[in-house]
Coordinates of C-alpha atoms in Angstrom, one line a residue:
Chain A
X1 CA 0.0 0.0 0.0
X2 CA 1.2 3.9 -0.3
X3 CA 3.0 5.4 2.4
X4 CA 2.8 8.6 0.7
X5 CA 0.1 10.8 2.6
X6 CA -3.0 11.8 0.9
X7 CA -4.3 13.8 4.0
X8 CA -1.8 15.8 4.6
X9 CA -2.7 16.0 9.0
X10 CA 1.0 14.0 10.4
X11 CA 4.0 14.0 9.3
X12 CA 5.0 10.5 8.0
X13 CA 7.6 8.4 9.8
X14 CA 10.3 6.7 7.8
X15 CA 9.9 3.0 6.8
X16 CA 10.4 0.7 8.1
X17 CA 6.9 1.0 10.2
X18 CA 6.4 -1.0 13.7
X19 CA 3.5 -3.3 12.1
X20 CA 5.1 -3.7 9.3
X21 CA 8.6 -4.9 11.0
X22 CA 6.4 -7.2 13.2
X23 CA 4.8 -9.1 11.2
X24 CA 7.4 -10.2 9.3
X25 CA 7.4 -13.8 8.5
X26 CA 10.6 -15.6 6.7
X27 CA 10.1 -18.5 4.7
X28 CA 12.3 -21.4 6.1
X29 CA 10.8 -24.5 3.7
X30 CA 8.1 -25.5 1.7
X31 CA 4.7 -24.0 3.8
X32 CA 7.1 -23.1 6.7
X33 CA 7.8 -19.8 8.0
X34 CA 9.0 -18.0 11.2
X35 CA 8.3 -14.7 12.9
X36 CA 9.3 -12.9 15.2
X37 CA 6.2 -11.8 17.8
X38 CA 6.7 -8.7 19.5
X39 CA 6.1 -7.5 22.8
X40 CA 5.0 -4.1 21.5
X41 CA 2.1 -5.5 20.3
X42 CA 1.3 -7.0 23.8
X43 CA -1.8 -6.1 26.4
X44 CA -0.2 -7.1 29.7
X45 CA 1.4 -10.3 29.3
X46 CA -0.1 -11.8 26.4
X47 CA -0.5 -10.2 22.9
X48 CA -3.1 -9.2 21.2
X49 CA -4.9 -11.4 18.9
X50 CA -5.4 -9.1 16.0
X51 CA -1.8 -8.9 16.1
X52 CA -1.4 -12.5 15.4
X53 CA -4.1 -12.9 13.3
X54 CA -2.1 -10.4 11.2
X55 CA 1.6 -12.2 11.4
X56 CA -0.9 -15.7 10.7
X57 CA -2.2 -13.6 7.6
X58 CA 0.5 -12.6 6.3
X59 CA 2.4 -16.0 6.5
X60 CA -0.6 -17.7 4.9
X61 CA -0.5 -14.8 1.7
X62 CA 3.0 -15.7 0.8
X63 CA 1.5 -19.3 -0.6
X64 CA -1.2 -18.1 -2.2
X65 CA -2.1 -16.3 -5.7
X66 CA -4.2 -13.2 -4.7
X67 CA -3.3 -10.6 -2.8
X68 CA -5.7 -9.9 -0.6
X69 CA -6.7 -11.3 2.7
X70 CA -10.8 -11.5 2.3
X71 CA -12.1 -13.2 5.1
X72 CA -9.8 -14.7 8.0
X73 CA -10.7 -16.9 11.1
X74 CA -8.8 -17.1 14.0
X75 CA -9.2 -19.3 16.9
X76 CA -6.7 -18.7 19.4
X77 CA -5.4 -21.8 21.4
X78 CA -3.2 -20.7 24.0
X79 CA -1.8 -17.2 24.7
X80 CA 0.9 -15.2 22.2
X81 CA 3.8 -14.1 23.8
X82 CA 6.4 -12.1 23.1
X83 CA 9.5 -14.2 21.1
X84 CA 9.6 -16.3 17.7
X85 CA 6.8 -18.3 16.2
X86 CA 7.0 -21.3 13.8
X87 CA 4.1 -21.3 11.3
X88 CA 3.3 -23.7 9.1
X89 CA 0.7 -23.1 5.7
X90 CA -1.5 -25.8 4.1
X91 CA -3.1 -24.4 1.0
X92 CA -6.9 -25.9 0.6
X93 CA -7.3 -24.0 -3.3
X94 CA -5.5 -21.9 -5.5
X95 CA -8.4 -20.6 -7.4
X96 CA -9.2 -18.4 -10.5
X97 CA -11.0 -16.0 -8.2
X98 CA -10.2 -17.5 -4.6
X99 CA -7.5 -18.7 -2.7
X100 CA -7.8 -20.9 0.8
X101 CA -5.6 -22.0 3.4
X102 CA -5.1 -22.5 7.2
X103 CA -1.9 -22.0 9.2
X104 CA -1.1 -23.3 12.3
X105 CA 1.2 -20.8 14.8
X106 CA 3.5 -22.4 17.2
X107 CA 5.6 -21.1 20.1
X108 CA 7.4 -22.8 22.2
X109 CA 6.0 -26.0 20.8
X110 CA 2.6 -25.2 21.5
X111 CA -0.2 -24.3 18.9
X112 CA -1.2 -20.9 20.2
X113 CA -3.5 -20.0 17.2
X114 CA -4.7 -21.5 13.9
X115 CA -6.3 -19.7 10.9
X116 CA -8.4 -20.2 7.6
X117 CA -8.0 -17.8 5.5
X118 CA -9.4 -17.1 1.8
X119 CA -7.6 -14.7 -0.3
X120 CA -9.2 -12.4 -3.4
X121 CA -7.9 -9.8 -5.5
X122 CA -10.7 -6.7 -4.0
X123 CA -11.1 -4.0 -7.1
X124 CA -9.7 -0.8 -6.9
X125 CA -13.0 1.0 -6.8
X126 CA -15.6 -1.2 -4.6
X127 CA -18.8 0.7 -5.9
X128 CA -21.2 0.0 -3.4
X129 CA -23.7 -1.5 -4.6
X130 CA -26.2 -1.4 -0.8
X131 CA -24.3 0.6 2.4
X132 CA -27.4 -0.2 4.8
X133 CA -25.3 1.4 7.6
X134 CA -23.1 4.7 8.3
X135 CA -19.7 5.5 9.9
X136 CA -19.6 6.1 13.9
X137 CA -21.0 9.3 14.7
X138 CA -17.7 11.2 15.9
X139 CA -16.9 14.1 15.7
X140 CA -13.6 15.1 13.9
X141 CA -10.4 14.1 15.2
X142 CA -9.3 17.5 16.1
X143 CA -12.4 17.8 18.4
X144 CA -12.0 14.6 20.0
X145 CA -9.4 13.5 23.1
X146 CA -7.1 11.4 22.8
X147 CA -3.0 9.9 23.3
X148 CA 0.3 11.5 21.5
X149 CA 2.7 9.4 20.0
X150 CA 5.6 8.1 22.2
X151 CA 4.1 9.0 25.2
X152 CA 3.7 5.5 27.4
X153 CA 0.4 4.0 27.9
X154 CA -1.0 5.1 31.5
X155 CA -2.1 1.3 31.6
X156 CA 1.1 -0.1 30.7
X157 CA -0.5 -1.5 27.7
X158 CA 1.9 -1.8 24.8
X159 CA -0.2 -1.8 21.4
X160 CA -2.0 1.4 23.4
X161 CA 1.4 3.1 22.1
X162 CA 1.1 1.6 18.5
X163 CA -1.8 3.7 18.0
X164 CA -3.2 6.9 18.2
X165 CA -7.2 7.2 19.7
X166 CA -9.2 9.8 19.4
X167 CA -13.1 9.5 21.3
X168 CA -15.4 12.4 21.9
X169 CA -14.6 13.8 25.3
X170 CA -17.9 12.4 26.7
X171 CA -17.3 8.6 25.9
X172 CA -13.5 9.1 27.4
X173 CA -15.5 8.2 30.6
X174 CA -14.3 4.8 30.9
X175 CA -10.6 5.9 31.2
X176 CA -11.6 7.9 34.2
X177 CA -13.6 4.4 35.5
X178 CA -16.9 5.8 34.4
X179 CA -18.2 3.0 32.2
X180 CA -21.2 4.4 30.0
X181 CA -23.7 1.3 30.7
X182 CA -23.6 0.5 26.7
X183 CA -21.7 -2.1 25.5
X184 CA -20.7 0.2 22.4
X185 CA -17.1 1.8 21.7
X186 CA -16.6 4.2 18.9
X187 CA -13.4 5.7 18.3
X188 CA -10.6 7.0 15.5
X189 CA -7.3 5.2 15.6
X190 CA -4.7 5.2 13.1
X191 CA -1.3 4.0 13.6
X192 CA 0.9 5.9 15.6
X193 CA 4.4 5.9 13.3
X194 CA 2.4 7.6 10.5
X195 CA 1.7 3.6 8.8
X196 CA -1.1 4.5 6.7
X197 CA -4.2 1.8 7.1
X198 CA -4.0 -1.3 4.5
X199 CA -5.9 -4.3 4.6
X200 CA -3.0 -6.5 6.9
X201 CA -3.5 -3.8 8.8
X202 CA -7.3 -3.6 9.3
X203 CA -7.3 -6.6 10.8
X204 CA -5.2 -5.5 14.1
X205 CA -6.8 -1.8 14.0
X206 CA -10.3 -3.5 14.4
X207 CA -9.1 -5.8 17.6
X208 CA -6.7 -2.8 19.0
X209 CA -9.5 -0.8 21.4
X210 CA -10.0 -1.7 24.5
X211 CA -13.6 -4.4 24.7
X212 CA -16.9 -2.7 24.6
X213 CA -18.1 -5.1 27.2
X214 CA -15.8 -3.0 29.6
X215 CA -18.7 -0.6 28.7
X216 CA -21.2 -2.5 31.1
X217 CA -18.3 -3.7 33.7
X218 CA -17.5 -6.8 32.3
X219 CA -14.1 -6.2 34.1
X220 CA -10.4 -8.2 33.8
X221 CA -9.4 -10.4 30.2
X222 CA -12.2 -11.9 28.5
X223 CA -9.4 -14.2 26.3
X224 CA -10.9 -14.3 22.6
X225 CA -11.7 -17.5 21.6
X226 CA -12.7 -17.2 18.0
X227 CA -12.1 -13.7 15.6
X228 CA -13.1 -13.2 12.3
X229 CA -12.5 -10.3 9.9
X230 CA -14.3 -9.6 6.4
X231 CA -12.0 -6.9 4.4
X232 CA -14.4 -5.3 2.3
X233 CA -12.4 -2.7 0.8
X234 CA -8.5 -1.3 0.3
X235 CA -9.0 1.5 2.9
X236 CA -7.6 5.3 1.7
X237 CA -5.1 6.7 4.1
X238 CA -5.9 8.7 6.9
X239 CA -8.1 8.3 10.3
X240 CA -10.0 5.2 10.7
X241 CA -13.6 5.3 12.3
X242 CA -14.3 2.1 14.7
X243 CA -16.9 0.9 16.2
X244 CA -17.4 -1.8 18.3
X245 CA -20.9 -3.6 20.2
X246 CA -21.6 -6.6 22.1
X247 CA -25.1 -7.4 22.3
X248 CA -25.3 -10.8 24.0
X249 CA -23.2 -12.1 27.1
X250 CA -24.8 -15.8 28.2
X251 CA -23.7 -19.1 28.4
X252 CA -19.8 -17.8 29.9
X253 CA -19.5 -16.1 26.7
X254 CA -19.6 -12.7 24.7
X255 CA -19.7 -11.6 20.7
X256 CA -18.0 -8.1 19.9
X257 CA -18.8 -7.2 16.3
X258 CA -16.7 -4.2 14.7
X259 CA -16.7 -2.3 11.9
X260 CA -14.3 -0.4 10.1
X261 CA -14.4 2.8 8.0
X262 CA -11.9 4.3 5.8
X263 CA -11.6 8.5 5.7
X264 CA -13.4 8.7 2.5
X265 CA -16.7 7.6 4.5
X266 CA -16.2 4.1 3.0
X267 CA -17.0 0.7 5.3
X268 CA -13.6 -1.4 4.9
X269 CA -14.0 -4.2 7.4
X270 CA -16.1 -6.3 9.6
X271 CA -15.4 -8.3 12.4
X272 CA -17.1 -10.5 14.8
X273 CA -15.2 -12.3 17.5
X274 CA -16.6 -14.9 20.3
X275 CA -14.6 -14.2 23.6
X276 CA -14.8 -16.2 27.1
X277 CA -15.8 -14.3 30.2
X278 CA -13.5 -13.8 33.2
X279 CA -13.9 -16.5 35.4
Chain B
X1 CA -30.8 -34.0 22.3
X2 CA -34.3 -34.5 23.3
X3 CA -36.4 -35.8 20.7
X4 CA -39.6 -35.9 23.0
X5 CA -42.0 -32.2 21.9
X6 CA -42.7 -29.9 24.8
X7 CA -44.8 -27.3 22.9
X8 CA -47.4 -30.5 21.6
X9 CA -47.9 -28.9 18.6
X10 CA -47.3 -30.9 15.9
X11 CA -46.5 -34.8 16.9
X12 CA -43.2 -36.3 16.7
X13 CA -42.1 -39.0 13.8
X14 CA -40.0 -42.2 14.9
X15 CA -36.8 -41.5 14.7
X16 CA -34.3 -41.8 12.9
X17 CA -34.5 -38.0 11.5
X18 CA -33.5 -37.1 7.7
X19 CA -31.0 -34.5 9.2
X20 CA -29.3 -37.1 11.7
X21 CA -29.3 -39.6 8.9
X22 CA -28.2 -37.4 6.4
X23 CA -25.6 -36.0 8.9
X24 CA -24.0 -39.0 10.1
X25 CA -20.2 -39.8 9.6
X26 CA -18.1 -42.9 9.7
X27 CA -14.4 -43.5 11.2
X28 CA -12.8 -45.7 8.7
X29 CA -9.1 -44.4 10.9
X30 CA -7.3 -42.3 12.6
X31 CA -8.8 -38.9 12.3
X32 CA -10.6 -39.9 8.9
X33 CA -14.3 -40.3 8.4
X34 CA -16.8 -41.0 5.6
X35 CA -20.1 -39.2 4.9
X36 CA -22.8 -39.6 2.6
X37 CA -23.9 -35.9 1.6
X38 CA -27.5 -36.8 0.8
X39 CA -29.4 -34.6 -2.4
X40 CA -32.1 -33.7 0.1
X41 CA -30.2 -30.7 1.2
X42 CA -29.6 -29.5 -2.3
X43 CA -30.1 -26.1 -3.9
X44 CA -30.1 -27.4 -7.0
X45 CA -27.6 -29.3 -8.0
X46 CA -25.6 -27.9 -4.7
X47 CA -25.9 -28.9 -1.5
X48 CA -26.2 -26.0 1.0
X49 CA -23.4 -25.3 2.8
X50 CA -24.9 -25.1 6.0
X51 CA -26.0 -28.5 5.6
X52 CA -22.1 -29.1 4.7
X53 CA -21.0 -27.0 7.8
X54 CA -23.0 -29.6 10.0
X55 CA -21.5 -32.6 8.7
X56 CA -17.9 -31.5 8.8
X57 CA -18.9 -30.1 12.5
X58 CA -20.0 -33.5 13.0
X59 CA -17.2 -35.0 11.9
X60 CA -14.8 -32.7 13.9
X61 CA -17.1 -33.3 17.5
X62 CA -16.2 -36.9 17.0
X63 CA -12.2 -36.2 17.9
X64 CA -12.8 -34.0 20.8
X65 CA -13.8 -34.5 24.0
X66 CA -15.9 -31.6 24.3
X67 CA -20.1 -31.8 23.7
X68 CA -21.0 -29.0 22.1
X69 CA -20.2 -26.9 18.9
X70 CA -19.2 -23.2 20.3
X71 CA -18.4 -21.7 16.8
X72 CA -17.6 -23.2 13.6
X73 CA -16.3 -21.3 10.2
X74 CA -16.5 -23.1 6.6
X75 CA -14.6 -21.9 3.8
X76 CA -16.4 -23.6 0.8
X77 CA -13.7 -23.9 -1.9
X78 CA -16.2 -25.5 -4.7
X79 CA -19.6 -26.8 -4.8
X80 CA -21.3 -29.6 -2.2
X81 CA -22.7 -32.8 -4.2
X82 CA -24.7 -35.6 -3.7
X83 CA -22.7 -39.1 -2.8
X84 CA -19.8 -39.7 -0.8
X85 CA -17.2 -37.6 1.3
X86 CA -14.1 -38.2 3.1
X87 CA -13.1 -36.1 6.1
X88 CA -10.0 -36.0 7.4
X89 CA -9.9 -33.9 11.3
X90 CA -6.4 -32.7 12.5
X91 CA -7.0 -31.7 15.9
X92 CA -5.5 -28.5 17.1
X93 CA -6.0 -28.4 20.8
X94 CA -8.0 -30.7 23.3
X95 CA -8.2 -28.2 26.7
X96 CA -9.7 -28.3 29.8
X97 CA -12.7 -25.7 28.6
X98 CA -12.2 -25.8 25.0
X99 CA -10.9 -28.2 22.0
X100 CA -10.1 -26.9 18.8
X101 CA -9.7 -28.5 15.5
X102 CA -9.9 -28.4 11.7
X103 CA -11.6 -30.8 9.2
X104 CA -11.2 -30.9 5.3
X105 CA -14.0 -32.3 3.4
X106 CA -13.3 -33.9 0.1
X107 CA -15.5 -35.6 -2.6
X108 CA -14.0 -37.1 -6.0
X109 CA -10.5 -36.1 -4.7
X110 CA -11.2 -32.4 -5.0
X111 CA -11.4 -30.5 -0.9
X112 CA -14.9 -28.4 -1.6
X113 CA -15.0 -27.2 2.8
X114 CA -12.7 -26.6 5.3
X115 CA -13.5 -26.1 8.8
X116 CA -12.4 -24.8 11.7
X117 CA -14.2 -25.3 14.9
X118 CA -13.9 -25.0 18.6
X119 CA -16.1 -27.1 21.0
X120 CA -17.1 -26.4 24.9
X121 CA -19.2 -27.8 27.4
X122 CA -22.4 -25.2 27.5
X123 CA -24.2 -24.6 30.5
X124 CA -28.1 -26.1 30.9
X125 CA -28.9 -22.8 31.9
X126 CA -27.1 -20.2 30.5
X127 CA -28.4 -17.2 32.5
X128 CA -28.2 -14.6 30.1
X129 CA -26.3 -11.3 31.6
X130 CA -26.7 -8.9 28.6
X131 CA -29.8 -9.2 25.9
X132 CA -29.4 -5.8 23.6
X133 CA -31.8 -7.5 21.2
X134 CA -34.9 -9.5 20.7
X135 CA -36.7 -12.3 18.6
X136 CA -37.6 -11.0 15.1
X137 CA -41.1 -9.4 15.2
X138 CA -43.7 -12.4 14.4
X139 CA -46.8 -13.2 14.6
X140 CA -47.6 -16.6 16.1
X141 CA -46.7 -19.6 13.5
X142 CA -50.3 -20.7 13.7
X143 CA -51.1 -16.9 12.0
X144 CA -48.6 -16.9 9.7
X145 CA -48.4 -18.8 5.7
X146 CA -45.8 -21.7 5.0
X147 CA -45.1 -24.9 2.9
X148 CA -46.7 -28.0 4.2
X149 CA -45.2 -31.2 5.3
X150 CA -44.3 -34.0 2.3
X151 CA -45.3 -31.7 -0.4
X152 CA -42.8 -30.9 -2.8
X153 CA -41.1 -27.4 -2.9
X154 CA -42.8 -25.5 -5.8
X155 CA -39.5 -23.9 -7.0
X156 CA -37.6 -27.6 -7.3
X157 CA -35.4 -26.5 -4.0
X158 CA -35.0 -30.2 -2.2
X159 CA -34.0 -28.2 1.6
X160 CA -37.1 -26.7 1.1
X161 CA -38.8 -29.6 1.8
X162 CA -36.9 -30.4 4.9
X163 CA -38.3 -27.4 6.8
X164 CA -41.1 -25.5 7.4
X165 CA -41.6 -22.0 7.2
X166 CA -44.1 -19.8 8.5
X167 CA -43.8 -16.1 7.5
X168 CA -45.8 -13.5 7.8
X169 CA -48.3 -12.8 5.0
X170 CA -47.1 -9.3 3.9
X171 CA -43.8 -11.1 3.9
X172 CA -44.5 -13.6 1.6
X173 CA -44.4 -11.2 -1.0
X174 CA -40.9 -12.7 -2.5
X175 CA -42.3 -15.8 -3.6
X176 CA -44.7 -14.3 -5.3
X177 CA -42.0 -11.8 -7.3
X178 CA -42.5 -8.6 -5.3
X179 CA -38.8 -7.9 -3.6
X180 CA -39.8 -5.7 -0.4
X181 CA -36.6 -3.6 -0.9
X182 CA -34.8 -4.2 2.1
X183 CA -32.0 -7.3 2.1
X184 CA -33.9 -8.6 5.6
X185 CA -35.8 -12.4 6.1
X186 CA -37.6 -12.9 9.3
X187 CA -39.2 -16.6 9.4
X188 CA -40.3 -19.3 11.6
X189 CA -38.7 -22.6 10.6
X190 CA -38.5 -26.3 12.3
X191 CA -37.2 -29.6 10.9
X192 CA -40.0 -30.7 9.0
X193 CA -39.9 -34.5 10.3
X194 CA -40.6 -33.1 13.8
X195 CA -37.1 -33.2 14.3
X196 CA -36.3 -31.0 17.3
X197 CA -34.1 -28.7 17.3
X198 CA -30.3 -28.6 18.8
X199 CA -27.0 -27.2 17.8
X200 CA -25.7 -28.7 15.3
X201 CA -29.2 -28.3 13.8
X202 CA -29.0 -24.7 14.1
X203 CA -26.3 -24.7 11.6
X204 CA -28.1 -25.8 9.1
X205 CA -31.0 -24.1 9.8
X206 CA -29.2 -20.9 9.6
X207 CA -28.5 -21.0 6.6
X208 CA -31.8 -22.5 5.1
X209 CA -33.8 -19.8 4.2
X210 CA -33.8 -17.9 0.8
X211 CA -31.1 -14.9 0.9
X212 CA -31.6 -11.6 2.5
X213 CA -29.8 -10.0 -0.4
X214 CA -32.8 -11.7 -2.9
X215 CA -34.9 -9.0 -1.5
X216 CA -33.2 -6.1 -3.1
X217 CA -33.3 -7.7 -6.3
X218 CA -29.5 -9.8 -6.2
X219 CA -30.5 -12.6 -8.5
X220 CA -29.0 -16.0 -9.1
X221 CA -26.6 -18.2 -6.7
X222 CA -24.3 -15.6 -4.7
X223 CA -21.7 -18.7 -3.3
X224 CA -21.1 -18.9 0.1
X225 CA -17.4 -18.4 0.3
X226 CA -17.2 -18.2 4.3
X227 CA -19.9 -19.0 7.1
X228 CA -19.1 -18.5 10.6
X229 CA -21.8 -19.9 13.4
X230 CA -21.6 -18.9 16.8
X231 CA -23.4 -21.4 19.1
X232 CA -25.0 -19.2 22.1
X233 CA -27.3 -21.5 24.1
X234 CA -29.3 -25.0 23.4
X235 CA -32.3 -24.5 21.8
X236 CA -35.6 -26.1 23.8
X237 CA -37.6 -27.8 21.1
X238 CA -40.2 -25.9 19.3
X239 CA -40.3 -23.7 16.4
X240 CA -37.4 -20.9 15.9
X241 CA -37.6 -17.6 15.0
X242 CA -35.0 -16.7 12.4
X243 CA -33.7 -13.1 11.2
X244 CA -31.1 -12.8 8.0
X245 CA -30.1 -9.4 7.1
X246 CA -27.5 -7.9 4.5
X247 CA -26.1 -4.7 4.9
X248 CA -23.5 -4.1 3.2
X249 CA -23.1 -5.5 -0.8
X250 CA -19.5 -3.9 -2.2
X251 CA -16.8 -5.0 -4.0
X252 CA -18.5 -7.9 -5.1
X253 CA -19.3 -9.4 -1.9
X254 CA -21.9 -9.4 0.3
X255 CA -22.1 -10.2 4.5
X256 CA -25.6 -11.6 5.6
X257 CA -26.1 -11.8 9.3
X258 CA -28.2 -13.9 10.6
X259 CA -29.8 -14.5 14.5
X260 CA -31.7 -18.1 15.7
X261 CA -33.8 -17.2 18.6
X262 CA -35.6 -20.3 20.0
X263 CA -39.2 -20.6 21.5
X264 CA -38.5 -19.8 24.9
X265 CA -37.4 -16.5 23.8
X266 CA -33.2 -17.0 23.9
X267 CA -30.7 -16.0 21.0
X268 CA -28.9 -19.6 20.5
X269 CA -26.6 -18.9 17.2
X270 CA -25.7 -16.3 15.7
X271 CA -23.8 -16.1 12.2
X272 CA -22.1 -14.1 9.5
X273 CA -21.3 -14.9 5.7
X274 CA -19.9 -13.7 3.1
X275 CA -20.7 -14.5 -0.7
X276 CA -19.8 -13.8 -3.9
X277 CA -22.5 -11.3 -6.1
X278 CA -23.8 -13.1 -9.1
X279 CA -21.5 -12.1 -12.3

């Protein structure tokens, strides 16, 4: 994707970016790769799972034909940490149109996550065709509150510092320990080195705030179990617009579904994940 | 699952039901199983994936230790047909809470679905803590219009003779030609045999109706290339109240979400696709 800004509102950082250097995978064999996870990418201990859904990704587009991640599963077996991973790539098609595999991320031995992926080649210009739906209502990034890049995350939270936020002063409530009683989160982020969005990277943004079940007090690590991300369309460079609900906690478990949108107004991804509640 | 009605409404045929026969898979070895895909879930010459999803969730519930089907994502790399399968299940994780594992479904040599799946042990009563939602708006089955038992679908569609649908009159208007102009389905649906309902059911019957998207006038077989179920709660028997809606068609795909609320009043799946717009 261009690094080149279209927007003109930060300065861009040299290359190489943070997300970009982290993710890295190196081919060591036929389907086999490694990486090299990063603790900057972690939320306490653990990482965080777009993170790795993203290093997964991008291990599973260097065997396959198209270039574009389309839809991707996660399910996430054990925790990520912070050191090298061993990935291995099984391709289930290389099709005209579509390409499908899974990957399987080790650590230590350990399966920690694996992923199905299918690959497409999205068009330039999506043309909606229905958009039964609308960005978050926000107001603009200049009006909103939010962190400065380098400055370290109050919480200790690493991939807080990846990014930079920007909410509405009234929904910055949470910060201050005033959760809002809505399981809702809506919120700019963009990357924090100047990185400007792409679709790798869509898939981290949209699993990078903090849970809109913290909304209602659903309070300590609900671990995700499952994530999936649609990619609907290359986002343009600038501020991303996210929004995030859960709707149903029952059974010891919660959904958050997310949505992306691009500067130019446009929806670029959706995601759905299935996450475990706190014990 | 219970096979005994609770609501009386309709009485109960002997068992064994077309979806358990239809679903049922052989070991023939370590991690590899047989399955007879059975025409009477076709779509034409197709069989529907969520029909496919069930038996390759079937398959994968027979190497874990784990009940219950939590959430399950098919990638369909080419078309479901009548006659034989063979499964193979690599299992990814077999924890304490959760297992974890993968199947690939192949007929004539060619993969056509691979699944990922996690399993858990659900709770009898899963005490829901957060409900922002409700069952579509229905009237009662009894007041609604629908296909009768053992009479053949009038548009040739075998899976529309497995179920039966009750809609509401001024919803009917699709199968009489008159899109409504909004890519939304609301329907009341049971296993037509007096099969009850259970989880593995539900993913298949989430993905039995017509498409939201024919509403807004997308014509012809949109492929599913992904389907995601998340598995929320066991269904008590009785008819369930189903809701499909598309919001977003672009870049030549389209999402449809769907919710399964049961007739106690609970959301027990939930599920996203994607699919490929007609050329």
């Amino acid at each position: 994707m261009t690094e080149t800004t279209r927007t003109g509102e930060r300065p861009e950082t040299s290359p190489p970016f943070e997300f970009d250097a982290d993710t890295a995978v190196e081919a060591v064999g036929e389907g086999r790769l490694t990486a090299e996870l990063s603790g900057r990418w972690g939320v306490g201990p653990a990482l965080n799972g777009g993170y790795g859904l993203a290093v997964a990704t991008r291990a599973i587009g260097r065997s396959l034909g198209h270039p574009d991640p389309l839809t991707v599963t996660g399910h996430f077996t054990a925790a990520l940490e912070e050191g090298s991973a061993d990935i291995s790539v099984d391709v289930a098609k290389a099709g005209r149109n579509l390409s499908t595999a899974h990957a399987e991320l080790r650590q230590g031995g350990r399966e920690r996550l694996r992923t199905l992926a299918t690959f497409a080649e999205l068009p330039e210009d999506p043309a909606p065709e229905l958009t039964d739906g609308a960005p978050p209502d926000l107001p603009p990034p200049e009006e909103c509150v939010g962190n400065e890049p380098g400055v370290p995350n109050p919480f200790g939270i690493a991939i807080g510092e990846r990014f930079l936020y920007r909410v509405p002063a009234e929904e910055a409530g949470r910060m201050a320990g005033r959760p809002k009683g809505e399981a809702s989160v809506r919120c700019w982020v963009r990357f924090a080195d100047g990185r400007q969005p792409d679709l790798l990277g869509l898939i981290c943004v949209i699993d990078a705030l903090p849970p809109a079940a913290a909304e209602i007090g659903v309070d300590g690590w609900a671990p995700t179990v499952e994530l999936t991300v649609h990619l609907r369309a290359r986002p343009v460079p600038g501020w991303l617009a996210v929004a995030l609900r859960t709707r149903f906690v029952q059974s010891g478990y919660l959904e958050e579904d997310g949505e992306v949108w691009d500067s130019a107004g446009r929806l670029v991804a959706q995601s759905r994940q299935l996450a475990r509640l706190p014990a």
